[in-house]
Structures are given as C-alpha cells and as structure tokens.
CSV table of C-alpha atoms in Angstrom, one decimal:
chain,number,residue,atom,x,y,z
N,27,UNK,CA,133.7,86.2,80.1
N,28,UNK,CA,132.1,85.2,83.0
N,29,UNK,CA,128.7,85.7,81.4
N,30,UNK,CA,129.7,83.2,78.5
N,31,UNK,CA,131.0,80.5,80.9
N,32,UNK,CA,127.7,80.7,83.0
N,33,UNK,CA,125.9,80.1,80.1
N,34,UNK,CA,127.7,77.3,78.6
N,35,UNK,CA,128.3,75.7,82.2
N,36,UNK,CA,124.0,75.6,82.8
N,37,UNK,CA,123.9,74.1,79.2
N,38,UNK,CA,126.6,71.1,80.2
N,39,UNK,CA,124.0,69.3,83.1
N,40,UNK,CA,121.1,69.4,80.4
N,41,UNK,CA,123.1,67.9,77.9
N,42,UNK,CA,124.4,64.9,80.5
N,43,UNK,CA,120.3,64.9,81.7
N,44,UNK,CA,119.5,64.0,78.1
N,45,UNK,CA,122.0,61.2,77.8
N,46,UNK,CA,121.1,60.0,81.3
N,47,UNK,CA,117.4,59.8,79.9
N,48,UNK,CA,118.6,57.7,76.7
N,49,UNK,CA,120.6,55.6,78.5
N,50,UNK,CA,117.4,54.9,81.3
N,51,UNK,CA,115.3,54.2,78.6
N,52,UNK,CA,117.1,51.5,77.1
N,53,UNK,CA,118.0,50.1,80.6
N,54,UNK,CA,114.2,50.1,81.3
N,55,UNK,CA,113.8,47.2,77.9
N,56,UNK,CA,115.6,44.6,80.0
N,57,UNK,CA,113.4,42.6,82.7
N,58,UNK,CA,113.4,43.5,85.9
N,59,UNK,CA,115.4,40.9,87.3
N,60,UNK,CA,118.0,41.4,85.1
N,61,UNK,CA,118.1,45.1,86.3
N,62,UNK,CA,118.2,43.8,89.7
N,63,UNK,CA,121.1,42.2,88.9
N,64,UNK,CA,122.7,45.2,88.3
N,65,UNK,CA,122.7,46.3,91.8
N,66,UNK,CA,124.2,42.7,93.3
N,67,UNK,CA,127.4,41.0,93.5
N,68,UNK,CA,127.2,37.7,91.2
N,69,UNK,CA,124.9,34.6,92.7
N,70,UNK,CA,126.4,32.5,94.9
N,71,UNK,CA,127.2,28.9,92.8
N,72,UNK,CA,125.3,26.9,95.9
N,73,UNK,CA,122.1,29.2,96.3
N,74,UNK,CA,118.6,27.8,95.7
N,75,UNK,CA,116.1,29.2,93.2
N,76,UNK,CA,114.0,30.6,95.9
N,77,UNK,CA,116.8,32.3,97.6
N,78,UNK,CA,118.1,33.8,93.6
N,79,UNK,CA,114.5,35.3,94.0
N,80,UNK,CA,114.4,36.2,97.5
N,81,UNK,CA,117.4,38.3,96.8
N,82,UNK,CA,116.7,39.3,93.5
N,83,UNK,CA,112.8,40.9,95.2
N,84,UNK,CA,114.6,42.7,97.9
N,85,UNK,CA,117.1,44.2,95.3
N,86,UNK,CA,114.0,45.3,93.5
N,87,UNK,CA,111.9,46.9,96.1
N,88,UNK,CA,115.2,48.3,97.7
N,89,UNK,CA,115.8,50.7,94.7
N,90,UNK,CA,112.6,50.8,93.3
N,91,UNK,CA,112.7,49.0,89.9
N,92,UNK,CA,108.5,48.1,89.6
N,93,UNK,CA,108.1,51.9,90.4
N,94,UNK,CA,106.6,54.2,87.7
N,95,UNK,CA,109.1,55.3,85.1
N,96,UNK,CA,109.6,58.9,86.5
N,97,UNK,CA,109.9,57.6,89.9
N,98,UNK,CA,112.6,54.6,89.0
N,99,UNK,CA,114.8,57.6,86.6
N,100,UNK,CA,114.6,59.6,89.8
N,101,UNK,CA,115.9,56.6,91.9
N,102,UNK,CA,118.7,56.2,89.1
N,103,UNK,CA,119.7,58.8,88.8
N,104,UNK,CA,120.3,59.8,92.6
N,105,UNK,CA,122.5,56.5,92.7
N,106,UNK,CA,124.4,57.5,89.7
N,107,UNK,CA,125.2,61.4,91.8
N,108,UNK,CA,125.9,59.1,94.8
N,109,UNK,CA,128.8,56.7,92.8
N,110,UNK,CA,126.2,53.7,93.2
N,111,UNK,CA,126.6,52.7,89.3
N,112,UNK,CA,126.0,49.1,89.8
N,113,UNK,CA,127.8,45.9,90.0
N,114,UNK,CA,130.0,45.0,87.4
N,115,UNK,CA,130.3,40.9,86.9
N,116,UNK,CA,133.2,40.8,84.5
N,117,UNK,CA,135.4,43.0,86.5
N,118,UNK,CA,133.9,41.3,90.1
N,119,UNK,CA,133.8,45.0,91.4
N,120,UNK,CA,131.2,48.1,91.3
N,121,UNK,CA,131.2,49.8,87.7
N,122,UNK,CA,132.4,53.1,89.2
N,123,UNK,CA,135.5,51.5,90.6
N,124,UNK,CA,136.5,49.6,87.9
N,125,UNK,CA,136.2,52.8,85.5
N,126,UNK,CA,138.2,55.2,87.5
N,127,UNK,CA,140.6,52.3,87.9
N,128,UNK,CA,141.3,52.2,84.6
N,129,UNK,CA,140.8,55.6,83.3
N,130,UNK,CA,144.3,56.7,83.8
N,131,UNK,CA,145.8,53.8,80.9
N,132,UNK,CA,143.2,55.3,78.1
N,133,UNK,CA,143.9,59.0,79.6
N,134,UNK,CA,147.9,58.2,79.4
N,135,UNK,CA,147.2,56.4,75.8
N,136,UNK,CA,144.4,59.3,74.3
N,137,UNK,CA,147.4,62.3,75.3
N,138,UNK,CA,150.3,60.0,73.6
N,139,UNK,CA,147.9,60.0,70.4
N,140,UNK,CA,146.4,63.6,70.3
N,141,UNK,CA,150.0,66.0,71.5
N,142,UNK,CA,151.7,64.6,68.2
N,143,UNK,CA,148.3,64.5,65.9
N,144,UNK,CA,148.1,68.2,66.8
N,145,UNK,CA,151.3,69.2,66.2
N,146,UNK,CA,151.8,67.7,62.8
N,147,UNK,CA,148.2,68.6,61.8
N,148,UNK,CA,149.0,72.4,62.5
N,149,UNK,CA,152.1,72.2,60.7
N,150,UNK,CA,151.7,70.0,57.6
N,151,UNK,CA,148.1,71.8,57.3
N,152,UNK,CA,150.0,74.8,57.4
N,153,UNK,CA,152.7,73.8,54.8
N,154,UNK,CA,149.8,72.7,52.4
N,155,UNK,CA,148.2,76.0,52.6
N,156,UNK,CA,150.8,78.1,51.9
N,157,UNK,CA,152.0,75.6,49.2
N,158,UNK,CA,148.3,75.4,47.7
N,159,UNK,CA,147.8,73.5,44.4
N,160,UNK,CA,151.9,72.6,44.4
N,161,UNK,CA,153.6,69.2,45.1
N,162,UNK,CA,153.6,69.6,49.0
N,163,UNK,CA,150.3,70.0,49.6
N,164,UNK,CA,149.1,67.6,46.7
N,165,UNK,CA,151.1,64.6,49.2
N,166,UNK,CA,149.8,66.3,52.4
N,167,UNK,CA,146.3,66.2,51.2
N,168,UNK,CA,146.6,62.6,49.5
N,169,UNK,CA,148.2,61.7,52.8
N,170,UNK,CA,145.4,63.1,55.4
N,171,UNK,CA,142.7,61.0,52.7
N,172,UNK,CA,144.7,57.4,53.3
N,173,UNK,CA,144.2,58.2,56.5
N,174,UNK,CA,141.0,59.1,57.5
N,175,UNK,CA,139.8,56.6,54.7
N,176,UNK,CA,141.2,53.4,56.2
N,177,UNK,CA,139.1,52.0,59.6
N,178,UNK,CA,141.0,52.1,62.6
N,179,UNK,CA,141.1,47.8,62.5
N,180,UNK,CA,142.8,47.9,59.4
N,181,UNK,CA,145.6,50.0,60.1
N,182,UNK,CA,145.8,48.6,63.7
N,183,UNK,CA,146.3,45.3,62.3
N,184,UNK,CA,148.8,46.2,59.2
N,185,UNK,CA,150.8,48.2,62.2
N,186,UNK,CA,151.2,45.3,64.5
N,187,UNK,CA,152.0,42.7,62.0
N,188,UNK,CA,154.9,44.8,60.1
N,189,UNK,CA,156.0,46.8,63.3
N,190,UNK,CA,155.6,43.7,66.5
N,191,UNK,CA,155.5,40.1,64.5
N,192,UNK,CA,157.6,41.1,61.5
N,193,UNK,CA,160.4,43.2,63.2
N,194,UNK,CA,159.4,43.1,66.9
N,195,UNK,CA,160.2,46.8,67.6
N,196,UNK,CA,156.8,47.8,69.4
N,197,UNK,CA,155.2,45.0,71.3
N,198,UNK,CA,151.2,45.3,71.9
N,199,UNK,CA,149.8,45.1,75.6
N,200,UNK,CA,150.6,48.1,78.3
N,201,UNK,CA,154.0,46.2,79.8
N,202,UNK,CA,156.2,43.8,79.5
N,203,UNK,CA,155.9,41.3,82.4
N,204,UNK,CA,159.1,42.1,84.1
N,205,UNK,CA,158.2,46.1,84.0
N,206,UNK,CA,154.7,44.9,85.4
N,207,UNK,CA,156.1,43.7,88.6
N,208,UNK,CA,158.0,46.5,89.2
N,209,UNK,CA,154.7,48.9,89.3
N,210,UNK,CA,152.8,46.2,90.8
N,211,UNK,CA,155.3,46.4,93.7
N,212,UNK,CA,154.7,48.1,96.9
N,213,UNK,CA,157.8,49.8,96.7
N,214,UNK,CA,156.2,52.1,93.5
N,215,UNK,CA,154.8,54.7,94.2
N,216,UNK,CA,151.3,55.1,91.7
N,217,UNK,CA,150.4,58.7,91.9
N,218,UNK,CA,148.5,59.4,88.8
N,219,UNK,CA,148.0,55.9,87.0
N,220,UNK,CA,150.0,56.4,84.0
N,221,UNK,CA,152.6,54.3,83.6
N,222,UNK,CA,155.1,57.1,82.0
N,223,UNK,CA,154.4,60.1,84.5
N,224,UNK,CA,154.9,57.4,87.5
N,225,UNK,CA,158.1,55.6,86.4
N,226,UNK,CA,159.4,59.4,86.2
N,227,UNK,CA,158.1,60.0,89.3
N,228,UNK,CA,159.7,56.6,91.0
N,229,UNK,CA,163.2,57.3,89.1
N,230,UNK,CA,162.4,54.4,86.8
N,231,UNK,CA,164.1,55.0,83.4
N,232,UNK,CA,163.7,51.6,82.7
N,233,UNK,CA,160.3,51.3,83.2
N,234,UNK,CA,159.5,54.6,81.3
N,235,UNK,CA,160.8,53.2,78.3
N,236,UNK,CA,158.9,50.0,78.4
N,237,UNK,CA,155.8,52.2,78.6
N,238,UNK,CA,156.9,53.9,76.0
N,239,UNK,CA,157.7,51.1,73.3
N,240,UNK,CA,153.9,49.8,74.2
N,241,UNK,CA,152.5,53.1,73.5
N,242,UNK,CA,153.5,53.3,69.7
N,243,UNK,CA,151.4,51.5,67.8
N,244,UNK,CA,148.0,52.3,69.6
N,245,UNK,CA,148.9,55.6,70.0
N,246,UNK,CA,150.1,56.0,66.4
N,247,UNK,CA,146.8,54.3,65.0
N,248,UNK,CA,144.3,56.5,67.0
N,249,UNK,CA,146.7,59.9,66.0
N,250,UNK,CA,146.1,58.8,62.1
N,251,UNK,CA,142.6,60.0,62.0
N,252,UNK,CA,142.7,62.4,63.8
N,253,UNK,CA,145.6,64.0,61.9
N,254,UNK,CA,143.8,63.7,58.8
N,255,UNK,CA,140.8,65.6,59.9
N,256,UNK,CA,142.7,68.5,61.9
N,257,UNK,CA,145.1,69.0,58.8
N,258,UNK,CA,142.0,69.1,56.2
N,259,UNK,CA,140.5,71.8,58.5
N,260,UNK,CA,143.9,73.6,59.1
N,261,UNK,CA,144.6,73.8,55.1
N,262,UNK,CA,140.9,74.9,54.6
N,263,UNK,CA,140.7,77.4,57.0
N,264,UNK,CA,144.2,78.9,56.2
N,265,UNK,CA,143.9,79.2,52.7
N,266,UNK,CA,140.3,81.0,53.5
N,267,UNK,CA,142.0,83.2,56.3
N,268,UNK,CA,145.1,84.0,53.7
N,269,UNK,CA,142.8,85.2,50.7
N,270,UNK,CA,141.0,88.1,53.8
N,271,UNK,CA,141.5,91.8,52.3
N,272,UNK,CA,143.7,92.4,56.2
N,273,UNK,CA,146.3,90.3,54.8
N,274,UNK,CA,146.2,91.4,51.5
N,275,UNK,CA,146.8,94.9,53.6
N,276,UNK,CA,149.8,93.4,55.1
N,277,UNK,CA,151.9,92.5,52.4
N,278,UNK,CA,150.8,95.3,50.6
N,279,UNK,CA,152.6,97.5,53.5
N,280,UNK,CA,155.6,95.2,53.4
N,281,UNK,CA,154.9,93.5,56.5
N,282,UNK,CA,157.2,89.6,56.1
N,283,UNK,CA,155.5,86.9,54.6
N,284,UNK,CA,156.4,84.8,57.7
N,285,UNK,CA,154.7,87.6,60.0
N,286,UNK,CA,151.8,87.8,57.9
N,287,UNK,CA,150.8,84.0,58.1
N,288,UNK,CA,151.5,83.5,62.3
N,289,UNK,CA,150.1,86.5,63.1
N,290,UNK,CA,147.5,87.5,61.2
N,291,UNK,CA,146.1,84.9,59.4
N,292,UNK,CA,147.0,81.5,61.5
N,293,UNK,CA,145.4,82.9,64.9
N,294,UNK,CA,142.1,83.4,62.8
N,295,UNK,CA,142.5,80.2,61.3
N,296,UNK,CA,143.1,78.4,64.8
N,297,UNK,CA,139.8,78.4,65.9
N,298,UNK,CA,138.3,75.9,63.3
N,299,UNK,CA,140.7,73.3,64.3
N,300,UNK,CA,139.7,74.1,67.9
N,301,UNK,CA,136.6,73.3,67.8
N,302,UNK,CA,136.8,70.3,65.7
N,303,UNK,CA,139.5,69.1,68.2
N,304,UNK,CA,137.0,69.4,70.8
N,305,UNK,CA,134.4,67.5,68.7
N,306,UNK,CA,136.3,64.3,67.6
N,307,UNK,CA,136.7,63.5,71.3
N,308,UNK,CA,133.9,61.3,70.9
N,309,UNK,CA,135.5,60.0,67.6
N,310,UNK,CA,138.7,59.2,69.6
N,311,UNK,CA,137.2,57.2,72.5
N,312,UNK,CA,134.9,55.1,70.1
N,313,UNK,CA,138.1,54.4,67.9
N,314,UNK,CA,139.7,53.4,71.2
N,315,UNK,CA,137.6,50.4,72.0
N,316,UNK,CA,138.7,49.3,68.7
N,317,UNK,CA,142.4,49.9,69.0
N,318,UNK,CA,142.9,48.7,72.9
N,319,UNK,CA,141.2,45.8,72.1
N,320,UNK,CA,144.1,44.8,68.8
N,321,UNK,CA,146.5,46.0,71.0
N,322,UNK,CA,145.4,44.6,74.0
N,323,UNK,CA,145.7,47.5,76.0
N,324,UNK,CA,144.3,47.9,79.2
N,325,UNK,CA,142.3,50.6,79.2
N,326,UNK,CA,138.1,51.5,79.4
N,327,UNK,CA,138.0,50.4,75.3
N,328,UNK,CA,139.7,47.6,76.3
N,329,UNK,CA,137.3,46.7,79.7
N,330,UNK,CA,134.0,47.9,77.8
N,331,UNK,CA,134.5,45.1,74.4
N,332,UNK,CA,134.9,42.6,77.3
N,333,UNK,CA,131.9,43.9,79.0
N,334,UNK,CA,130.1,43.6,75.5
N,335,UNK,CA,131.0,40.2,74.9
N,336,UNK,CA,130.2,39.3,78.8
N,337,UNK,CA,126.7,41.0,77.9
N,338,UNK,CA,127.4,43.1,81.3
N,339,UNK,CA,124.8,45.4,80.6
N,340,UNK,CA,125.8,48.3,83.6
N,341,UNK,CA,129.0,48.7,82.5
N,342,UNK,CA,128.7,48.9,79.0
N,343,UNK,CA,126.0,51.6,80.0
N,344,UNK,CA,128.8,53.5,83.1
N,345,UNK,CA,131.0,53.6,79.9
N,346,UNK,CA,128.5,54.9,78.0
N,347,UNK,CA,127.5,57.7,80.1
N,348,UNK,CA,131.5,58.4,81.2
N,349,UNK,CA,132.4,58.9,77.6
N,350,UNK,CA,129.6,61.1,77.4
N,351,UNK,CA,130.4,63.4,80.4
N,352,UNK,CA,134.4,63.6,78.9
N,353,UNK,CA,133.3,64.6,75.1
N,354,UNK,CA,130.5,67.2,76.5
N,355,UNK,CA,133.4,68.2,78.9
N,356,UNK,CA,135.8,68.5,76.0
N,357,UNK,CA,133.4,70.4,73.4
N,358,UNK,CA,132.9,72.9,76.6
N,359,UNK,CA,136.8,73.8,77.1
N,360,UNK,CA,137.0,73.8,73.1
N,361,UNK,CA,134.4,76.6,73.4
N,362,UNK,CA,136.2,78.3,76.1
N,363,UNK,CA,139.7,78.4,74.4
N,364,UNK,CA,138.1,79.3,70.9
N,365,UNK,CA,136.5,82.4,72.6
N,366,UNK,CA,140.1,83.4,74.5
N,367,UNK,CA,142.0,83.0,71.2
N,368,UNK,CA,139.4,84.6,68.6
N,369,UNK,CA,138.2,88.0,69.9
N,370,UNK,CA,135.7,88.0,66.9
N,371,UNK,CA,133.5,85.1,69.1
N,372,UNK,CA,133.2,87.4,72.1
N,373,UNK,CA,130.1,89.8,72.5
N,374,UNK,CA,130.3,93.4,71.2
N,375,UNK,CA,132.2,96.1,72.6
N,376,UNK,CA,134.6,92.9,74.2
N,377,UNK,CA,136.9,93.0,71.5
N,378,UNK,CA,140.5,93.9,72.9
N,379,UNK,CA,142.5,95.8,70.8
C-alpha cells in the first residue's frame, strides 16, 4: 500500500504543475501593468499619473514581470508556495485570505449536498437493480434522467420560486439577519467556519436551525445531479456485478438473496461509484458558482461570479487553481478508498483472503 500511495502522491504535484502552467500562460496575455496590479492594493483616488506608474514600475521590477517567461513562472510560482496570491480589489484583501475566509460556507454547503446524494444514490440505484426492467427501476431511472438533464439554473430557480416566494419555507442567503449577529458576535466562538458545526459548538439551537432552513434549496439543487449520475452508475454496475458466475454460485448453494447482493456483489459494485464520486468533484464546484450565486450564498461560487463581473483577474485565477488542488485531491482519496475496498485493484499476491 505504501508503494501505491507513493506513486499516486508524486503524480498529484505534476498534475497541480500542469494547471499552474495553464493558468501562467493565460495570466501572461494581459499587459503588464495590469499584472502589476495584481500584486497592489487598489490606486489611491488622489494619486497622479506619474506616481500610478511609479508604483506600477516598482511592482514590476520587484517580482519580475518583464523577465523571460521561465524566469517570471518561476517568480510565480514561488509566491504562490509562499501564500503571496495577489491582491484581490473586490474583496479589498489578498486572494489567499479572502479564499480561505470563505472556504468553510461552500465546504459546509458541498457536505450538506453530497452525504444525502450518496445515500439515496446507493440505495435507489440499488433498488433499481435488483428490480431491473420492473416499475421501480423504470421511475428510478426516469427520475436520475430529469435530473441530470435539467441545468443547475433551472432547477435553482423553479426551487426558490415554489419553495421561498410561493410558500416561504426555505429562505435563500446563508442567515437570517438576526442569526447573523449572533455569530458575528464576539461572544461566538467560530471554530471551523460552518455555521451548523459552530452553533453546535456555542449551544445555539437556534441558530443551527436557521443554518439549516438556508441550506435546503442549494444544497438540494447541487445533490440533484449528482444523484442522478451516482445512481446510473450504481444500477449499471450492480446489475453487471449480479449477472458474475460467484453469485450465480451463491444462490445456487442457498446462500439469502439479501446476503448475496451486500456481500458479494454490492462491495464489487462499490468501486465504480467511487471513483465517479471522486470525479464529479469538479462537476460540483463548477455547479456551485451557479447555485451560490441564485441563492445568494456566501461562499467561493458566490465571491468568484463577483470577481467575474469585477473583471478581478487574480482571483478568478486563486479560484481557479484552489478548485483544482481540491478535485486532484479528491480523485486521489477516491483512488485510495477504491484500492482499500476492492482487493481486485491491488498488485498481485496482495489480495487478502
């Protein structure tokens, strides 16, 4: 094991390298002044033009930016390992801060969408397999095609006009303003940024709940896809793992038809939906920037559309590369846990019996 996680963790800094490299390039299209800009706090409203280009020369020899490409990716790149991402204008703060600031709302949001997405993708995948070409899996599979058919817009805005303007049961935003002075208060303790694990934490009940009412409807509209795409591969894979000669074996010997499928042929079917799970990820932080921005959510999808709209080039690209380092993170721990659940996957003469 320690063989295949070596190898896999030496393949996860060439993968980010690549992505760096991508991202430098299309930085290096834009002037150079407006990559100096990057690296400074907005102008001041009073300055002359020739101090604007005093400051904006020094910015340029300080980090190198009329240096030979390999020389200015180098330069980059060290300021990117030493949290020196730039300056970010719409949030008035560096690009680092502002991301880590609010990492923990699109964490909190991302778990609230993929814990129940899982769960029912395993079991109404399941259900569909087992009930193969009958009515239950004829509405499963009908369902999981709605669902990954229809854009993430669509079913974000038919969710908040029937569920928040038409009945008013799950309001959009992250609080409601009275929740938001309590964790704004210096009395509450923030531990790990989410608003549901820290209202636990502070004995807020109240709070929790508040939380909990905003995180419906985004959470529900970014757990529709991916439910749709886990339960497709779930059926698939069971129904192949289900027509295998071993479990044939099995109920020829007797063995319960209920031991049969969670034993023998759901563990072998797991690992599919592993590794897609690890793979859509990426899907799941690009539908966010969509869905925190209906919801108004605040979150990185959220912060990144503003920064789109702002044109604030360095944080669109710190977003970039930090969704990036989380899916490449991702796929690797998919890998991991598909190797520890499937024996099959691990080199020969490792199988345990």
């Amino acid at each position: 094991m320690l063989w295949y996680l070596g190898r896999r963790l030496l393949s996860l800094p060439l993968t980010i390298l690549v992505v760096t490299l991508v991202l430098f390039f299309l930085i290096l299209q834009l002037p150079v002044e407006e990559r100096a800009k990057v690296y400074m706090p907005t102008m001041r409203p009073n300055a002359s033009e020739e101090q604007e280009q005093e400051l904006l020369q020094r910015a340029i020899d300080h980090y190198g930016l009329d240096k030979p490409f390999p020389v200015q990716y180098v330069s980059w790149l060290r300021n990117l390992v030493s949290g020196e991402w730039g300056y970010s204008p719409t949030w008035r703060q560096p690009v680092l801060d502002g991301l880590l600031q609010r990492a923990p709302a699109s964490a909190e949001l991302a778990l609230a969408a993929m814990i129940p997405a899982v769960v029912l993708a395993l079991a109404l995948g399941s259900l569909a397999s087992r009930r193969s070409g009958r009515l239950p899996d004829h509405l499963v599979r009908a369902a999981a095609f709605v669902a990954w058919a229809m854009p993430a817009f669509v079913s974000a805005l038919v969710l908040i006009n029937l569920l928040y303007a038409w009945l008013g049961w799950f309001p959009p935003g992250r609080l409601s303003t009275w929740a938001n002075q309590i964790v704004e208060a210096k009395e509450f303790r923030t531990v790990t940024g989410m608003v549901t694990v820290d209202a636990l934490l502070n004995n807020q009940p109240k709070v929790w709940l508040d939380a909990a009412r905003h995180l419906v409807l985004p959470a529900f509209t970014l757990a529709l896809a991916q439910w749709a795409l886990l339960a497709r591969v779930m059926r698939s894979s069971l129904l192949e793992a289900l027509s295998q000669d071993y479990v044939t074996t099995a109920r020829a010997k007797g063995v319960p038809e209920r031991r049969v499928v969670n034993l023998h042929a759901r563990r072998n079917a797991i690992t599919p939906v592993i590794s897609t799970g690890g793979v859509t990820v990426a899907m799941l932080i690009s539908t966010m920037v969509v869905v925190e921005s209906v919801f108004a959510f605040d979150g990185l999808g959220s912060a990144a559309t503003e920064a789109m709209w702002n044109g604030d080039v360095q944080t669109v690209v710190g977003f970039t590369l930090l969704s990036c380092i989380v899916a490449v993170l991702s796929s690797f721990a998919a890998d991991v846990l598909c190797w520890l659940v499937d024996p099959r996957m691990r080199p020969t003469g490792a199988l345990v019996r």
